[in-house]
Short mmCIF file of C-alpha atoms in Angstrom, two decimals:
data_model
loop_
_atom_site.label_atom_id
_atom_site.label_comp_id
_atom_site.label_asym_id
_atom_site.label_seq_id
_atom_site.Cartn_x
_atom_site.Cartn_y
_atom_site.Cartn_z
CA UNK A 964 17.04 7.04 25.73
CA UNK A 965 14.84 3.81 24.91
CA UNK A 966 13.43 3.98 28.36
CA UNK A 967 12.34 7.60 28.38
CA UNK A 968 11.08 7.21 24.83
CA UNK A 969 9.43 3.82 25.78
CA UNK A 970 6.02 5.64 26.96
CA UNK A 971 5.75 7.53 24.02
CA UNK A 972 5.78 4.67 21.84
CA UNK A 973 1.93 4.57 20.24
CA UNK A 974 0.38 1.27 21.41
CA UNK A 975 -2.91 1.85 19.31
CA UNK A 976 -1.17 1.72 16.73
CA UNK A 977 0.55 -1.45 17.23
CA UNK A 978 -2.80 -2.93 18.74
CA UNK A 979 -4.18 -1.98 15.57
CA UNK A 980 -1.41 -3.76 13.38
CA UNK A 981 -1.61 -7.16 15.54
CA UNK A 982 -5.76 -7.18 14.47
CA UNK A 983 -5.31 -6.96 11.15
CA UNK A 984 -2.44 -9.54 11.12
CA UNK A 985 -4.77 -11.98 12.78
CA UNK A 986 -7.81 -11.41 10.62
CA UNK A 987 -5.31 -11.84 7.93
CA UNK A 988 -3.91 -15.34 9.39
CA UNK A 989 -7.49 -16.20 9.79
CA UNK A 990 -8.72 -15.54 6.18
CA UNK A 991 -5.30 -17.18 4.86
CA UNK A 992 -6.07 -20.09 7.56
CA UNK A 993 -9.49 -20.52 5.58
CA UNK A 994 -7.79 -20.40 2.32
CA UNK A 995 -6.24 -23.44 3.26
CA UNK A 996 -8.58 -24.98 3.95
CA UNK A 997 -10.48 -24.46 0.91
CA UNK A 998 -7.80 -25.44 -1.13
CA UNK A 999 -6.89 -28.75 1.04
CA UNK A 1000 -3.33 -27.60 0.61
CA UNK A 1001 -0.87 -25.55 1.16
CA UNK A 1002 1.63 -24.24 3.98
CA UNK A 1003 0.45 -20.35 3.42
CA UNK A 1004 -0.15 -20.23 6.94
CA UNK A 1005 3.16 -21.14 8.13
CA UNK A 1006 4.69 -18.98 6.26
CA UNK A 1007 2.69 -15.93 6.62
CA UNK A 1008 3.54 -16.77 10.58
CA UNK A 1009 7.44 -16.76 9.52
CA UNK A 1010 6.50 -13.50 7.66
CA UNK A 1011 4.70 -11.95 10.35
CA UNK A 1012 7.59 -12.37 12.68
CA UNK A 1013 10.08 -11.24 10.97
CA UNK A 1014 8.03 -8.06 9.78
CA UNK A 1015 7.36 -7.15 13.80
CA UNK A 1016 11.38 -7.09 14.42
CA UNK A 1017 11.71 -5.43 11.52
CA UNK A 1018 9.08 -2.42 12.62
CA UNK A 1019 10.57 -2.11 16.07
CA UNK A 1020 14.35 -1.91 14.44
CA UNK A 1021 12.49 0.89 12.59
CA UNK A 1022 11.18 2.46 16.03
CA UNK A 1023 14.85 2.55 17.77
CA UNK A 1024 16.19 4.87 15.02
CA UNK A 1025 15.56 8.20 14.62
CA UNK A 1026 13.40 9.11 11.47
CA UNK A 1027 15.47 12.20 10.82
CA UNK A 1028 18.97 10.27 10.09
CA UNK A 1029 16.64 9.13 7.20
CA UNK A 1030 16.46 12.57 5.75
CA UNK A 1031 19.78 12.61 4.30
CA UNK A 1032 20.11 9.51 2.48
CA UNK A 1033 16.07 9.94 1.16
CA UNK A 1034 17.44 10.70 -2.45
CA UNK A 1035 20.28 7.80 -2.70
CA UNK A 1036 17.56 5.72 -1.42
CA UNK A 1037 15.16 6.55 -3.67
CA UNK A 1038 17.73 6.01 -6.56
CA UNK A 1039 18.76 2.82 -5.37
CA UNK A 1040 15.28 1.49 -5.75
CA UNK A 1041 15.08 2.55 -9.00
CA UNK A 1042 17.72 0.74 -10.16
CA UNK A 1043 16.35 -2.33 -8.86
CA UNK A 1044 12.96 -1.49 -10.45
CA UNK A 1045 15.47 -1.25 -13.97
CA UNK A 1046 17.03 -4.64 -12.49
CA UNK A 1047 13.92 -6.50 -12.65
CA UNK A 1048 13.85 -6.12 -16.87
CA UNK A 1049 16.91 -8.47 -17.09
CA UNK A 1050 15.42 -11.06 -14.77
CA UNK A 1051 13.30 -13.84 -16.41
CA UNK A 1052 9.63 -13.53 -16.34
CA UNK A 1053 7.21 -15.21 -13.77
CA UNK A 1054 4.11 -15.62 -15.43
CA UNK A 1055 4.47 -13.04 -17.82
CA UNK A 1056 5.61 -10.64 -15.07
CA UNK A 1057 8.63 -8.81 -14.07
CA UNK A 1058 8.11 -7.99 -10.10
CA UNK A 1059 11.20 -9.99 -8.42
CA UNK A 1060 14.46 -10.17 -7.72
CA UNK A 1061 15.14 -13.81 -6.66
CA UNK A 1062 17.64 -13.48 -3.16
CA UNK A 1063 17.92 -17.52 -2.44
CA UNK A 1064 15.44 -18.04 0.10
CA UNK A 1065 12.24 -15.32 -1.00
CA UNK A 1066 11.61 -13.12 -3.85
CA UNK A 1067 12.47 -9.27 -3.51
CA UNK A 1068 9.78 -6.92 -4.78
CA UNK A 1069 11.40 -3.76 -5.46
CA UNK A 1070 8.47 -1.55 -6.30
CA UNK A 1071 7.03 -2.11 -2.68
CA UNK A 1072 10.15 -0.76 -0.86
CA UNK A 1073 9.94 1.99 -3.89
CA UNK A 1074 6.66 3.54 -2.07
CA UNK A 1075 8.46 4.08 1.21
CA UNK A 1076 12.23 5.59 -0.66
CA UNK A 1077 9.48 7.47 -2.93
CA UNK A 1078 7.51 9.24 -0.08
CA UNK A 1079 11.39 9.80 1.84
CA UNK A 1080 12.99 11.39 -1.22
CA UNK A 1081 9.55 13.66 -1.96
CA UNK A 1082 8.81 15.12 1.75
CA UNK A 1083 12.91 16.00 1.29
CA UNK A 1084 12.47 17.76 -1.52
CA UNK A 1085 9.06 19.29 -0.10
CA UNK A 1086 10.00 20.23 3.25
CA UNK A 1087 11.69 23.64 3.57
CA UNK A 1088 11.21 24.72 -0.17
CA UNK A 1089 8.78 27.10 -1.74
CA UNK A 1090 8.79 26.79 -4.93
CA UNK A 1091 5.98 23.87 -5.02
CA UNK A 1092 3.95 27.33 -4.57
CA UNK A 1093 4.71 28.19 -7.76
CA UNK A 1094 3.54 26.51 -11.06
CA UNK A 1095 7.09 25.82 -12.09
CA UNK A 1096 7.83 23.89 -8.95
CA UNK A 1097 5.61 21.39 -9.11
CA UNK A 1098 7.34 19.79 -12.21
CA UNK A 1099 10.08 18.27 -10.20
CA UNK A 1100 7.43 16.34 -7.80
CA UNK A 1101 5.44 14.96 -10.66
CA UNK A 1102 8.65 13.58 -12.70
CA UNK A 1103 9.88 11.78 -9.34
CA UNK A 1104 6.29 10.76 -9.50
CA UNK A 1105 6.09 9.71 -13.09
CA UNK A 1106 9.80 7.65 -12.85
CA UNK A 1107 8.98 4.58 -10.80
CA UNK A 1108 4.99 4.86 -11.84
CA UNK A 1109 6.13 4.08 -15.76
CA UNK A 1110 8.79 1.52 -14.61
CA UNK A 1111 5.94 -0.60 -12.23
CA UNK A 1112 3.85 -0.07 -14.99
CA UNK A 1113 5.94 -2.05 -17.27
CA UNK A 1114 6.60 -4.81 -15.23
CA UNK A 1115 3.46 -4.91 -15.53
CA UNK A 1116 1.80 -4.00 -12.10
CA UNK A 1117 -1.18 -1.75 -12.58
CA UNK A 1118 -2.36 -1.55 -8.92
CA UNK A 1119 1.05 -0.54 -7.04
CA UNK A 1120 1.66 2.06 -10.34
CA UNK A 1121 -1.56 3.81 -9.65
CA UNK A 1122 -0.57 4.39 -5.92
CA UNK A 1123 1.84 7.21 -6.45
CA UNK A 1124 -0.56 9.71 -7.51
CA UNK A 1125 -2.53 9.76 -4.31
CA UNK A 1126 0.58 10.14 -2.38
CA UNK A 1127 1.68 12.91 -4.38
CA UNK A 1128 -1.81 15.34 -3.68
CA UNK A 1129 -1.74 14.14 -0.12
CA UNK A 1130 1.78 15.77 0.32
CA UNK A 1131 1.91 18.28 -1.81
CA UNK A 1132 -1.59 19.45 -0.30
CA UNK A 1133 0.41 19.03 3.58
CA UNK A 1134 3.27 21.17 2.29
CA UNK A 1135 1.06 23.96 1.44
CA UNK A 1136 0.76 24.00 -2.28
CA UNK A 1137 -2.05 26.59 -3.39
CA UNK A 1138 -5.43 24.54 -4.28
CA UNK A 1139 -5.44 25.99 -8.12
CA UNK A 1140 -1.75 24.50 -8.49
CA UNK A 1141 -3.54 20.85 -6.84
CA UNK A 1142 -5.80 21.48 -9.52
CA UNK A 1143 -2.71 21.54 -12.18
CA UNK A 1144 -1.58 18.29 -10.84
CA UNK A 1145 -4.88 16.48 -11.04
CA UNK A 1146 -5.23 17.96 -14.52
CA UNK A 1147 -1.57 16.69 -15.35
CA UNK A 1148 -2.43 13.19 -14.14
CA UNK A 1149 -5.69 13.03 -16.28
CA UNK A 1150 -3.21 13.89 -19.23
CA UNK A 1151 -0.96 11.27 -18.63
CA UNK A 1152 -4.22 8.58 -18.72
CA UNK A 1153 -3.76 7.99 -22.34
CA UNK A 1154 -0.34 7.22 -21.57
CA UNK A 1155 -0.73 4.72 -19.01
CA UNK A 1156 -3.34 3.07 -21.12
CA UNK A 1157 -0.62 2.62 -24.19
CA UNK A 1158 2.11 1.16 -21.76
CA UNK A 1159 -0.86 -1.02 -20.25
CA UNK A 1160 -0.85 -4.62 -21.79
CA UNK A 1161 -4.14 -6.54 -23.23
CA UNK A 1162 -4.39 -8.48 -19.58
CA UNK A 1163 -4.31 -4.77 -18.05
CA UNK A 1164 -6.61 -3.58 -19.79
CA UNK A 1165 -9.24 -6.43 -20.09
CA UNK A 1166 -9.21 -6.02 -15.77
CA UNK A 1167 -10.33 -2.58 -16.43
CA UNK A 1168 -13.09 -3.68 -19.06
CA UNK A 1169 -14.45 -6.05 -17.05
CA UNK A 1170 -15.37 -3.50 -14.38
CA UNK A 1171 -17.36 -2.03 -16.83
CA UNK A 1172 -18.71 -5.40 -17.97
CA UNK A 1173 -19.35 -7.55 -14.91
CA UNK A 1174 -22.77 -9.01 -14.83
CA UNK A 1175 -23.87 -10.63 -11.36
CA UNK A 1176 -26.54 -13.04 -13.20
CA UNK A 1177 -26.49 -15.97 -15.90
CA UNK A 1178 -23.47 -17.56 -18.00
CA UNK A 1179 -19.80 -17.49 -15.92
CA UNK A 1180 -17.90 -15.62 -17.09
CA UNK A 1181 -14.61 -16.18 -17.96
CA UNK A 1182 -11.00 -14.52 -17.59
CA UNK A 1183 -11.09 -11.53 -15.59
CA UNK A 1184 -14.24 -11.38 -15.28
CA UNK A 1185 -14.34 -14.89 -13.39
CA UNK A 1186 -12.34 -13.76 -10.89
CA UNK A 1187 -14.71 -10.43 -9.77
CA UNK A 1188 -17.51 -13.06 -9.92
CA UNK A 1189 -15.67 -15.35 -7.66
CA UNK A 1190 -15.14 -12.89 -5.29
CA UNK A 1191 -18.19 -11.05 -5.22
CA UNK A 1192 -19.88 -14.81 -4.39
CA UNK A 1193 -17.38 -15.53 -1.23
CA UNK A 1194 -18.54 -12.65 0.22
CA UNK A 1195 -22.33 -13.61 -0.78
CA UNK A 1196 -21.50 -16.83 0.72
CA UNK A 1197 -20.41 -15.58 3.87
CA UNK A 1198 -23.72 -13.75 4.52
CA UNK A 1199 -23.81 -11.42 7.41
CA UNK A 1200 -22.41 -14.42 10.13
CA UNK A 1201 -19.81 -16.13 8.04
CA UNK A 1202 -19.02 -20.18 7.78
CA UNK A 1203 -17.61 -19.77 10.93
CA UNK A 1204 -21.02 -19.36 13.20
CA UNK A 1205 -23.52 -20.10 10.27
CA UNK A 1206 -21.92 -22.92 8.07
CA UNK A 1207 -21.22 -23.40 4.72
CA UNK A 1208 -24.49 -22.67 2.86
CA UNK A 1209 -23.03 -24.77 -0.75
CA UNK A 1210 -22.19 -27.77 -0.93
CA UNK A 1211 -20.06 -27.62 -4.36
CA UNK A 1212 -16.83 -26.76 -4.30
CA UNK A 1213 -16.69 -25.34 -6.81
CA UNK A 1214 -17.81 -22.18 -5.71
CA UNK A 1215 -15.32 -21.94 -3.12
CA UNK A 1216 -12.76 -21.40 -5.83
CA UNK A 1217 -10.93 -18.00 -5.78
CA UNK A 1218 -7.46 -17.74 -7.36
CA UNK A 1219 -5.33 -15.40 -5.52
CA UNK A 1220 -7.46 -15.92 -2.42
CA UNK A 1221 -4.75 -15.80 -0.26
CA UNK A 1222 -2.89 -12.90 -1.36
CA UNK A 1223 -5.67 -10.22 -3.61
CA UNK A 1224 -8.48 -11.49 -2.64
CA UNK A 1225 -7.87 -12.30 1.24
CA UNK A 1226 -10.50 -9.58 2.12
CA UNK A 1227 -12.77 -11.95 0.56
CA UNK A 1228 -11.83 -15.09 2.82
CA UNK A 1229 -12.06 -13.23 5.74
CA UNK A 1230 -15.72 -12.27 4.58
CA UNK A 1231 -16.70 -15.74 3.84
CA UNK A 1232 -15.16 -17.14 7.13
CA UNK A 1233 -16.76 -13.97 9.68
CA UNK A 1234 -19.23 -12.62 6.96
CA UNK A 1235 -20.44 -9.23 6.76
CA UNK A 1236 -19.72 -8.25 10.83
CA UNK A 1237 -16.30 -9.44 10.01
CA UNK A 1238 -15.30 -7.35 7.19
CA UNK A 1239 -16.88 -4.33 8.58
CA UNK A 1240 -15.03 -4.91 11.83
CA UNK A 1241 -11.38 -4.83 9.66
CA UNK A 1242 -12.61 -1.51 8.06
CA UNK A 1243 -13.01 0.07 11.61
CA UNK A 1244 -10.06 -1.36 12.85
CA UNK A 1245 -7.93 0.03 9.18
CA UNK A 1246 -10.03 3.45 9.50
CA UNK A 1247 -8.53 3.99 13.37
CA UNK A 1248 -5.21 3.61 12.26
CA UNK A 1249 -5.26 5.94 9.31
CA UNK A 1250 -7.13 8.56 11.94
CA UNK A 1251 -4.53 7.63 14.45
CA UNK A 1252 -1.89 8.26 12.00
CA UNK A 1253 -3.60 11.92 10.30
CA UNK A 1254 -3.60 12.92 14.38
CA UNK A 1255 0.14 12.21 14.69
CA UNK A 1256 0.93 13.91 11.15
CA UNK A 1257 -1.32 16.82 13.40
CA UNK A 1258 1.12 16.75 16.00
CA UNK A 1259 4.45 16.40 14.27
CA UNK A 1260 5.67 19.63 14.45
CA UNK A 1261 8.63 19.02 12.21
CA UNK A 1262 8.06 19.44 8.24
CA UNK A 1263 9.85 16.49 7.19
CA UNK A 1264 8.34 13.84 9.87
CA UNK A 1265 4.64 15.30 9.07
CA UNK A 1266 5.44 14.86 5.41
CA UNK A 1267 6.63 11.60 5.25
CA UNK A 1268 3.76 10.52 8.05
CA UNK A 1269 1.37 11.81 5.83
CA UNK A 1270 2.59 10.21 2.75
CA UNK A 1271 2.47 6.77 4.80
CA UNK A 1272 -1.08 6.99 5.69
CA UNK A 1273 -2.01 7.86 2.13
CA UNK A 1274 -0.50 5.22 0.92
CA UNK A 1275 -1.88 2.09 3.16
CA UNK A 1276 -5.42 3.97 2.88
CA UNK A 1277 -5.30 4.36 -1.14
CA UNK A 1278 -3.66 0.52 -0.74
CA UNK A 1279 -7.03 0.01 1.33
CA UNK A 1280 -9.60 1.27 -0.49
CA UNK A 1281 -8.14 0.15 -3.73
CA UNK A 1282 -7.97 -3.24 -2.63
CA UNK A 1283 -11.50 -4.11 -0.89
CA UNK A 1284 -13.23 -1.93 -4.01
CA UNK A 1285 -11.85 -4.93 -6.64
CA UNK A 1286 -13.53 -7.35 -4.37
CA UNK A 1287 -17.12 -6.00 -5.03
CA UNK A 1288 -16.63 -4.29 -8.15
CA UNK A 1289 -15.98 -0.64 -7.70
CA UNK A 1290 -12.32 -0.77 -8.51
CA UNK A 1291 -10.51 -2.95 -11.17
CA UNK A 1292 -8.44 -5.89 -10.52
CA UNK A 1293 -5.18 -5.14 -9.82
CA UNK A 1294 -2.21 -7.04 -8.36
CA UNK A 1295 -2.43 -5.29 -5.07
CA UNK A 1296 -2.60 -6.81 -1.63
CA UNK A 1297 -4.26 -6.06 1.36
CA UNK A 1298 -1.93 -3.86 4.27
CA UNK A 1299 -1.22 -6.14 7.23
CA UNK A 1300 -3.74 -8.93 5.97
CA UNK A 1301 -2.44 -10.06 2.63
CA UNK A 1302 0.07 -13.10 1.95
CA UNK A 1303 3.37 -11.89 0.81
CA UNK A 1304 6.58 -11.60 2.45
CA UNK A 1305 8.01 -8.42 0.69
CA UNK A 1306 4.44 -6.64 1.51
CA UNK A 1307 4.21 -7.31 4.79
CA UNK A 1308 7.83 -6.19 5.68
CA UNK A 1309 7.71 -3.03 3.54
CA UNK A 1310 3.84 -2.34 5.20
CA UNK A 1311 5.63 -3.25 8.96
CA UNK A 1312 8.59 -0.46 7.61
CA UNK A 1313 6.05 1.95 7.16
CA UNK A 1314 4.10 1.64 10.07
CA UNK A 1315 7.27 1.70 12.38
CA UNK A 1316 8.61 4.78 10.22
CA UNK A 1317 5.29 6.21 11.24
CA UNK A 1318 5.48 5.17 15.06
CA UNK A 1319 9.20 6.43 15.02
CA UNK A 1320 7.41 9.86 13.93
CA UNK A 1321 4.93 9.90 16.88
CA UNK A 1322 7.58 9.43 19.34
CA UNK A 1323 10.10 12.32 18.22
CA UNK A 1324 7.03 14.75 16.84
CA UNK A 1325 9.01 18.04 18.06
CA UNK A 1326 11.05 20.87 15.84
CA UNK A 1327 14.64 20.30 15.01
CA UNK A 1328 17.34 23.12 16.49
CA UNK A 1329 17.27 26.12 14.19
CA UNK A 1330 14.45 24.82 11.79
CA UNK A 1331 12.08 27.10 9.45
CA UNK A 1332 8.88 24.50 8.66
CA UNK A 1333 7.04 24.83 5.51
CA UNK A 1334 4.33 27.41 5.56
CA UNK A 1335 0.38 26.84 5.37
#
């Protein structure tokens, strides 16, 4: 069975994941650097590793035993998202479960149980056709969004809602119910902007603040003017082929480098040509993935691939917008390219829950799929 399904297995894909791990490596190399310290590197290696066995454990077993265990998983992850309220805070945060060796981050295995549990309540049902039946999707939508939220994490919170279009639009939802939804997550802003805290909300001011001229300035608005100069700094070449045009160090500094702001390392280190060569190699594999949602021919599998790809894309574009000031600063790291151990093995989950999909894209015996 692993032989015959051995040829089906999408190496674009995976060609595509090994890039963006190495133009990750490189930027967090570079961070290094910078800082004169550090073992990120290393670890990220470690991480790396792990996450690739990890994916092709994902590949070997079939995506559809997943189907029936989508909603225990799904509640299981919300319990750990309660967990993390009765665990000290980090830094005024509540993100991690401590397991001995690394820190658990339930709300990034949340996205993956989240877009399981919805494509199985999605798949052979109507009633998301009908006004009433789109109020079960949004609360399974609104559950872990509120509990990220008060963790706090703004950026992983605000993923959900992207997901939830992108599937309910797959699943055949009439465009003046997508309409509802949009209108329902507008209603909920005020909402989200109560449960936000002062730090939460100054990242969002200072998108609306940020000045590229005169005084620093400071707080959050130091670190969008950081970032926006590493990638000034890097010109169109990068320190790699042109040098380091500063001198001070000073202006090297970017907290979070490593992790939020890697985009910005690998810009400074391979300059403009670099980053635009990571956003062609990210935009192949979401149009590598929308082709094998295309394909999948049964309603669950093009569901839950289509959920994936929304949610490394949104991840995406989120992400690199922070870093020159179209999106606020959020605690959100880059797919594939970002330090962070619990990241990179749920983004490695996803990608081989997605690969699993390409290689088994047929009907089930006796299946009805969703309508369009």
């Amino acid at each position: 069975m692993i032989h015959s399904g051995f040829h089906r297995i999408p190496w674009s894909i995976l060609c595509c994941i090994l890039i963006l791990m190495g133009c990750g490596l490189a930027g967090i190399a570079r961070g290094d650097e910078l800082a004169g310290q550090g073992q990120y590197f290393q670890r990220q290696c470690i991480w790396i590793f792990v996450s690739l066995l990890a994916l092709c454990g994902t590949m070997l077993v079939p995506y559809r035993n997943l189907r029936g265990i989508s909603y225990p998983l799904f509640l299981g992850t919300l319990l750990f998202l309660v967990a993390v309220f009765f665990i000290p805070a980090v830094n005024g945060s509540r993100r991690w479960i401590p397991l001995g060796f690394f820190k658990f981050q339930p709300s990034e295995l949340a996205k993956i149980t989240y877009i399981l549990a919805l494509a199985h309540y999605l798949m052979y049902r109507n009633n998301y056709r009908r006004i009433p039946g789109l109020i079960v999707p949004f609360i399974l939508t609104c559950i872990p969004v509120f509990l990220i939220l008060r963790e706090p994490d703004l950026g992983t919170s605000l993923l959900f809602f992207p997901i939830l279009f992108a599937m309910l639009f797959s699943a055949g939802a009439r465009p003046r119910h997508l309409v509802a939804v949009v209108l329902l997550g507008i209603c909920t802003l005020p909402l989200l902007w109560l449960e936000m805290n002062p730090e939460q909300k100054s990242r969002i001011v200072a998108l609306f603040t940020q000045q590229d001229g005169g005084e620093l300035p400071k707080g959050d608005g130091y670190h969008l003017y950081q970032s926006k100069q590493m990638l000034a700094l890097g010109g169109v070449w990068g320190s790699e082929i042109a040098g380091m045009p500063v001198d001070d160090p000073a202006a090297y500094h970017l907290p979070a480098g490593r992790t939020d702001f890697i985009f910005c390392l690998v810009g400074e280190r391979f300059g403009i040509v670099g980053c635009l060569f990571a956003l062609l190699v990210f935009s192949f594999l979401f149009i590598r993935g929308l082709q094998i949602a295309t394909a999948t021919r049964e309603p669950f599998g093009r569901l839950v691939a289509v959920g994936i790809v929304t949610l490394l894309a949104s991840q995406t574009i989120i992400n690199t917008g922070m870093t020159v000031g179209l999106m606020p600063i959020t605690g959100m790291t880059l797919p594939l390219m970002s330090y962070g151990g619990t990241s990179m093995l749920s983004t490695c989950l996803a990608l081989g829950l997605l690969m699993n999909i390409c290689m088994h894209p047929g009907y089930e015996m006796n299946a009805e799929p969703f309508r369009f």
